[in-house]
mmCIF file of C-alpha atoms in Angstrom:
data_model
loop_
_atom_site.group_PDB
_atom_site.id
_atom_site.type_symbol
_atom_site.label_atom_id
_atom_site.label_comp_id
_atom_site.label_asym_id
_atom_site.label_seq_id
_atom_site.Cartn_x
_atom_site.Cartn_y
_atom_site.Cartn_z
ATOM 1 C CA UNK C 28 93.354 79.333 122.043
ATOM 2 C CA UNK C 29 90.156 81.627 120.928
ATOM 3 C CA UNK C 30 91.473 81.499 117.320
ATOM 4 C CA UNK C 31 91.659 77.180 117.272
ATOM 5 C CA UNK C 32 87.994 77.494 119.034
ATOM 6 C CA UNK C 33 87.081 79.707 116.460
ATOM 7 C CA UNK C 34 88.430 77.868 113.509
ATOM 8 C CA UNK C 35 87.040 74.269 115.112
ATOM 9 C CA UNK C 36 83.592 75.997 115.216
ATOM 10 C CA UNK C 37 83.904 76.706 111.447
ATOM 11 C CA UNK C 38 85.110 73.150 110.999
ATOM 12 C CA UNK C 39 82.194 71.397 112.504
ATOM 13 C CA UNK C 40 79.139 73.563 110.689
ATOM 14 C CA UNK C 41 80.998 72.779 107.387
ATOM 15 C CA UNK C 42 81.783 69.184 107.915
ATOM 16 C CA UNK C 43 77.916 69.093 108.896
ATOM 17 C CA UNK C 44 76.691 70.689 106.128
ATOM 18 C CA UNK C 45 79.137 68.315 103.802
ATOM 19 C CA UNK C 46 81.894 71.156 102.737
ATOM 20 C CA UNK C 47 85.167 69.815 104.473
ATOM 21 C CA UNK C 48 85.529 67.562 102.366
ATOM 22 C CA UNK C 49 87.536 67.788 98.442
ATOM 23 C CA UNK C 50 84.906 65.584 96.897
ATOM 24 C CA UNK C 51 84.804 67.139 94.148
ATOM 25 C CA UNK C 52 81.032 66.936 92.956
ATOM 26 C CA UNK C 53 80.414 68.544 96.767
ATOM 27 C CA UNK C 54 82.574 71.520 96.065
ATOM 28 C CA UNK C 55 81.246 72.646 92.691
ATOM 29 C CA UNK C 56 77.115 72.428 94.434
ATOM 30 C CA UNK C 57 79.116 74.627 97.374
ATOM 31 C CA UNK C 58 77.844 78.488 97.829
ATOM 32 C CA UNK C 59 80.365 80.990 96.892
ATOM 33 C CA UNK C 60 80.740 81.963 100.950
ATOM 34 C CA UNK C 61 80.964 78.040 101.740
ATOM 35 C CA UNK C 62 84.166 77.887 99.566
ATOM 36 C CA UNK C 63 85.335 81.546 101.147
ATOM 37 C CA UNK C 64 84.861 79.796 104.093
ATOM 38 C CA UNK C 65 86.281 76.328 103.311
ATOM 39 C CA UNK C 66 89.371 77.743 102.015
ATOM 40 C CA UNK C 67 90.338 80.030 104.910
ATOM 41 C CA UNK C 68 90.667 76.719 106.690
ATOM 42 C CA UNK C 69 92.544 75.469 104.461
ATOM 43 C CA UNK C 70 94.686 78.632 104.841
ATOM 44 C CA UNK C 71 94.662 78.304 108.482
ATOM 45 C CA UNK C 72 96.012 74.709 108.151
ATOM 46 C CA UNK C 73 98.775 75.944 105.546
ATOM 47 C CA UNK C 74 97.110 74.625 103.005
ATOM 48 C CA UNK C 75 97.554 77.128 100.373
ATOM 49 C CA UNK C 76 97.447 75.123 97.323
ATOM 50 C CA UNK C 77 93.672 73.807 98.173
ATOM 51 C CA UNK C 78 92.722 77.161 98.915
ATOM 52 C CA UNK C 79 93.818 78.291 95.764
ATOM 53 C CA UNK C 80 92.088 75.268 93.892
ATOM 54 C CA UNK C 81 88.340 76.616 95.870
ATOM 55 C CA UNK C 82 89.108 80.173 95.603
ATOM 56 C CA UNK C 83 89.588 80.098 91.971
ATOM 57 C CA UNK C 84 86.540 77.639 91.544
ATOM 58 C CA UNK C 85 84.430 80.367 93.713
ATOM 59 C CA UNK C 86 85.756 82.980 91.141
ATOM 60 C CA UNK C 87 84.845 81.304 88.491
ATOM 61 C CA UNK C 88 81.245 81.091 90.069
ATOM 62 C CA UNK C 89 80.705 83.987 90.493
ATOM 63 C CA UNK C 90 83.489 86.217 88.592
ATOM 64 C CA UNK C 91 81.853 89.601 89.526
ATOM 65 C CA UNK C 92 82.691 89.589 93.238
ATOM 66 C CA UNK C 93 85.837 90.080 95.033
ATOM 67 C CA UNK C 94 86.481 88.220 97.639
ATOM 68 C CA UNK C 95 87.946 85.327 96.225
ATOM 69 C CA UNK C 96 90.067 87.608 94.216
ATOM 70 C CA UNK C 97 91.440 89.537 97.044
ATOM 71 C CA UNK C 98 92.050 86.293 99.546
ATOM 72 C CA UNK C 99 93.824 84.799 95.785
ATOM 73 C CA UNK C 100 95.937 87.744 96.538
ATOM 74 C CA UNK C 101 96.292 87.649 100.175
ATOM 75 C CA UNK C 102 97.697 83.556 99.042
ATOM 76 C CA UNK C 103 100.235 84.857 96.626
ATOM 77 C CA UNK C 104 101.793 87.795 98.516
ATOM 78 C CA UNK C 105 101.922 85.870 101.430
ATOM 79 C CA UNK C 106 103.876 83.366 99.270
ATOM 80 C CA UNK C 107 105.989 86.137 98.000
ATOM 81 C CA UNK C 108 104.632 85.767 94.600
ATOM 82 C CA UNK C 109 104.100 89.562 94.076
ATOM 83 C CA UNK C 110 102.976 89.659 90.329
ATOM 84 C CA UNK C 111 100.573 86.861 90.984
ATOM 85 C CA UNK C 112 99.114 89.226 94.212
ATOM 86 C CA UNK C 113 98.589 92.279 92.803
ATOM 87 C CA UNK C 114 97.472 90.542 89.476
ATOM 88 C CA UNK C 115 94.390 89.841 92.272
ATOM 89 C CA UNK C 116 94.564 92.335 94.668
ATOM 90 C CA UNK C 117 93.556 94.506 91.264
ATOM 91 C CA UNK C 118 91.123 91.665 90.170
ATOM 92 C CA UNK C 119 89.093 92.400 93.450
ATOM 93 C CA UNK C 120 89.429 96.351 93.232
ATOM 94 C CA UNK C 121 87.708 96.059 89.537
ATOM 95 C CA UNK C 122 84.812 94.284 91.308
ATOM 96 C CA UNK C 123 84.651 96.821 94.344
ATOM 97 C CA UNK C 124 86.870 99.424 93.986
ATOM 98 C CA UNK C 125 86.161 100.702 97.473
ATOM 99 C CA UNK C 126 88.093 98.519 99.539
ATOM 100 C CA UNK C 127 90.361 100.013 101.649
ATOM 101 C CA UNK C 128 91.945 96.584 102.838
ATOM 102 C CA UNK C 129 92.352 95.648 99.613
ATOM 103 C CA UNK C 130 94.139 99.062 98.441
ATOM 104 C CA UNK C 131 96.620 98.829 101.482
ATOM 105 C CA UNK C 132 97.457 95.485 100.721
ATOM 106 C CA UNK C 133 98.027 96.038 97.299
ATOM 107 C CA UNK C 134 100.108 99.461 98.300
ATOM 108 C CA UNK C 135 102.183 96.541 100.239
ATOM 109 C CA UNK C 136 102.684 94.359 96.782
ATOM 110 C CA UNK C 137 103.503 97.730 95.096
ATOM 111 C CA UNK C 138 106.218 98.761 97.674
ATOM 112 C CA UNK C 139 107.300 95.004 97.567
ATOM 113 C CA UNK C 140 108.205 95.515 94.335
ATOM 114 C CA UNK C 141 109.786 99.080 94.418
ATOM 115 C CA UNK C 142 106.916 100.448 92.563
ATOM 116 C CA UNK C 143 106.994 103.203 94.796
ATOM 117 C CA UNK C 144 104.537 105.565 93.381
ATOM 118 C CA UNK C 145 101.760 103.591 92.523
ATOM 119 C CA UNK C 146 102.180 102.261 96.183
ATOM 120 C CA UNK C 147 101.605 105.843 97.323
ATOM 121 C CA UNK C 148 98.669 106.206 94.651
ATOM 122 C CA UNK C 149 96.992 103.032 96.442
ATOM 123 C CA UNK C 150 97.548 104.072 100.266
ATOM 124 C CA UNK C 151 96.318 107.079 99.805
ATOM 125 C CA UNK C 152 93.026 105.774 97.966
ATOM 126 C CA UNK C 153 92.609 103.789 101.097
ATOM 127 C CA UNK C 154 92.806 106.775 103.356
ATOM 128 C CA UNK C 155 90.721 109.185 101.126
ATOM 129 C CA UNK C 156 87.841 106.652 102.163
ATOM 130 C CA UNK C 157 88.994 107.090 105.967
ATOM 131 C CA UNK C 158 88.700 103.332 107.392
ATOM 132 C CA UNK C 159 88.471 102.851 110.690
ATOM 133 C CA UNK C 160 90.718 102.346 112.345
ATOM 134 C CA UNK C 161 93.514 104.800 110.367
ATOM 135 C CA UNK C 162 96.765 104.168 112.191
ATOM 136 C CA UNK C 163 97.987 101.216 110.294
ATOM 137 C CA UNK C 164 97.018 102.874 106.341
ATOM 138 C CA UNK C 165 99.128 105.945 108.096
ATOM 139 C CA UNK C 166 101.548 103.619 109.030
ATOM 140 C CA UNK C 167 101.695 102.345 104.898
ATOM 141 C CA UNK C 168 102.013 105.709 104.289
ATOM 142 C CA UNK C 169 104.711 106.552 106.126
ATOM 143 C CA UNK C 170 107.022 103.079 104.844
ATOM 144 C CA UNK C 171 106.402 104.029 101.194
ATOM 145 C CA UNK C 172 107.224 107.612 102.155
ATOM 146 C CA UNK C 173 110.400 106.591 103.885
ATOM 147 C CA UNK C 174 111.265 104.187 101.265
ATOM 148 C CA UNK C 175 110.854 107.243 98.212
ATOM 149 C CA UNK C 176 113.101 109.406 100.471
ATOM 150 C CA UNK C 177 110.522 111.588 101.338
ATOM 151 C CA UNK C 178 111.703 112.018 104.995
ATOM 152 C CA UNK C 179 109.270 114.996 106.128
ATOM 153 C CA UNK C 180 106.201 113.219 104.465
ATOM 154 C CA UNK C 181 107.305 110.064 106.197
ATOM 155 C CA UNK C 182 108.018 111.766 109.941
ATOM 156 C CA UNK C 183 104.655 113.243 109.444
ATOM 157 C CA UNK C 184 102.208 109.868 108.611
ATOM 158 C CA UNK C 185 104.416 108.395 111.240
ATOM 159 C CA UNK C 186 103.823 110.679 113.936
ATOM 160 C CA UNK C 187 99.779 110.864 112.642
ATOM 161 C CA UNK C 188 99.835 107.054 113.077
ATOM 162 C CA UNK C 189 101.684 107.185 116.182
ATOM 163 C CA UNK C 190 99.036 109.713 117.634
ATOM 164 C CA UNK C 191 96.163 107.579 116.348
ATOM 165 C CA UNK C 192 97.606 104.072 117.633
ATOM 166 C CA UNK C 193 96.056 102.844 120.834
ATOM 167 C CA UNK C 194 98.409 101.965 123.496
ATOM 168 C CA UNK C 195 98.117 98.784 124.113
ATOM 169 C CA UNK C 196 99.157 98.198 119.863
ATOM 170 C CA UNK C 197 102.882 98.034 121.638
ATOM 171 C CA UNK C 198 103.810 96.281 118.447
ATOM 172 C CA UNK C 199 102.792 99.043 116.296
ATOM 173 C CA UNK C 200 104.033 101.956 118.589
ATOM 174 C CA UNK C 201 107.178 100.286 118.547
ATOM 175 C CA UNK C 202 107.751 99.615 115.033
ATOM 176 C CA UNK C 203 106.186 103.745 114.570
ATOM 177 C CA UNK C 204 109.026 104.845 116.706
ATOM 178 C CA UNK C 205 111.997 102.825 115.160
ATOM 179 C CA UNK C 206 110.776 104.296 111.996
ATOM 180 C CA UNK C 207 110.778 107.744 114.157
ATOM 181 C CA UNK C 208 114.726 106.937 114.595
ATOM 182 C CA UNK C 209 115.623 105.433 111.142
ATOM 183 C CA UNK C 210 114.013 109.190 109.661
ATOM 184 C CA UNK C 211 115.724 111.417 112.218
ATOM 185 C CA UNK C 212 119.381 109.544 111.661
ATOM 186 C CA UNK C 213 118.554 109.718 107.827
ATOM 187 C CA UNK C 214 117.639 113.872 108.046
ATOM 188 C CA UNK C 215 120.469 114.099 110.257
ATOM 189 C CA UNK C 216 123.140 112.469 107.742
ATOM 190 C CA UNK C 217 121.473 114.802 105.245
ATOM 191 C CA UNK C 218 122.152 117.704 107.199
ATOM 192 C CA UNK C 219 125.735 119.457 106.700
#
């Protein structure tokens, strides 16, 4: 319910200020953060093709920042169009290389695409700057670890994750200790 209040609220201030609507003419004398803004409603209302349409007006706009980038990327991974997001996702990190978010998320892409070791190069850009909270770039960590077959670096970011994850993330702390199983039944089929 908060998250319909939230999004109605954003609704009203940019139907009053004129941005809700696709008139054309209206979007191009938008900000750059009224289009950031207009197309994570259009997002929110599965409208991914008119958030596309704003976020790559706002880019053009103003090329040298990177939010439009990175929610361009955030569009095509969630569309499982992984070339197309980390095409972005690196967009945005040439405008602001210090985005943690945007390195994890790009790790994801990476992974997604069995480019395991330029996942692990991204992940653990992210937690050289040490975001806040840590668990879930741990928890990246640890996937791309498992997935490379690096079992003991994988038990390790899983159980630093795990030790960092609040309790009531029971999502997380469950998926940390599945991942605790699928390790120890892959060491012990390694074992003779």
């Amino acid at each position: 319910m908060r998250h319909i209040l939230i999004r109605g609220a954003l609704l009203v201030a940019l139907v009053s200020t004129g941005c809700a609507t696709l008139d054309r003419q209206r979007i191009d004398k938008m900000s750059y953060q009224d289009r950031l803004k207009l197309a994570s409603l259009y997002v929110a209302d599965a409208q991914e093709q008119m958030a596309e349409t704003v976020l790559k007006g706002a880019a053009d706009r103003e090329p040298d920042r990177p939010e439009a980038y990175a929610m361009l990327g955030d569009i095509y991974y969630t569309g499982h169009d992984l070339p197309q997001a980390a095409l972005y996702y690196l967009k945005a990190l040439e405008r602001d290389g210090g985005d943690p978010v945007v390195l994890n998320n790009l790790a994801w892409v990476e992974m997604g695409m069995e480019n395991y070791r330029s996942a692990l190069s991204y992940i653990e850009r992210a937690i050289e700057m040490a975001p806040k909270p840590l668990y879930p770039y741990l928890d990246t960590r640890a996937r791309i670890q498992l997935s490379m077959g690096d079992l003991k670096g994988a038990l390790s970011s899983a159980k630093m994750a795990f030790s960092l994850t609040p309790e009531r993330e029971i999502r997380m702390r469950s998926e940390l200790t599945e991942m605790f199983r699928v390790i120890e039944e892959r060491i012990k089929g390694k074992a003779p």
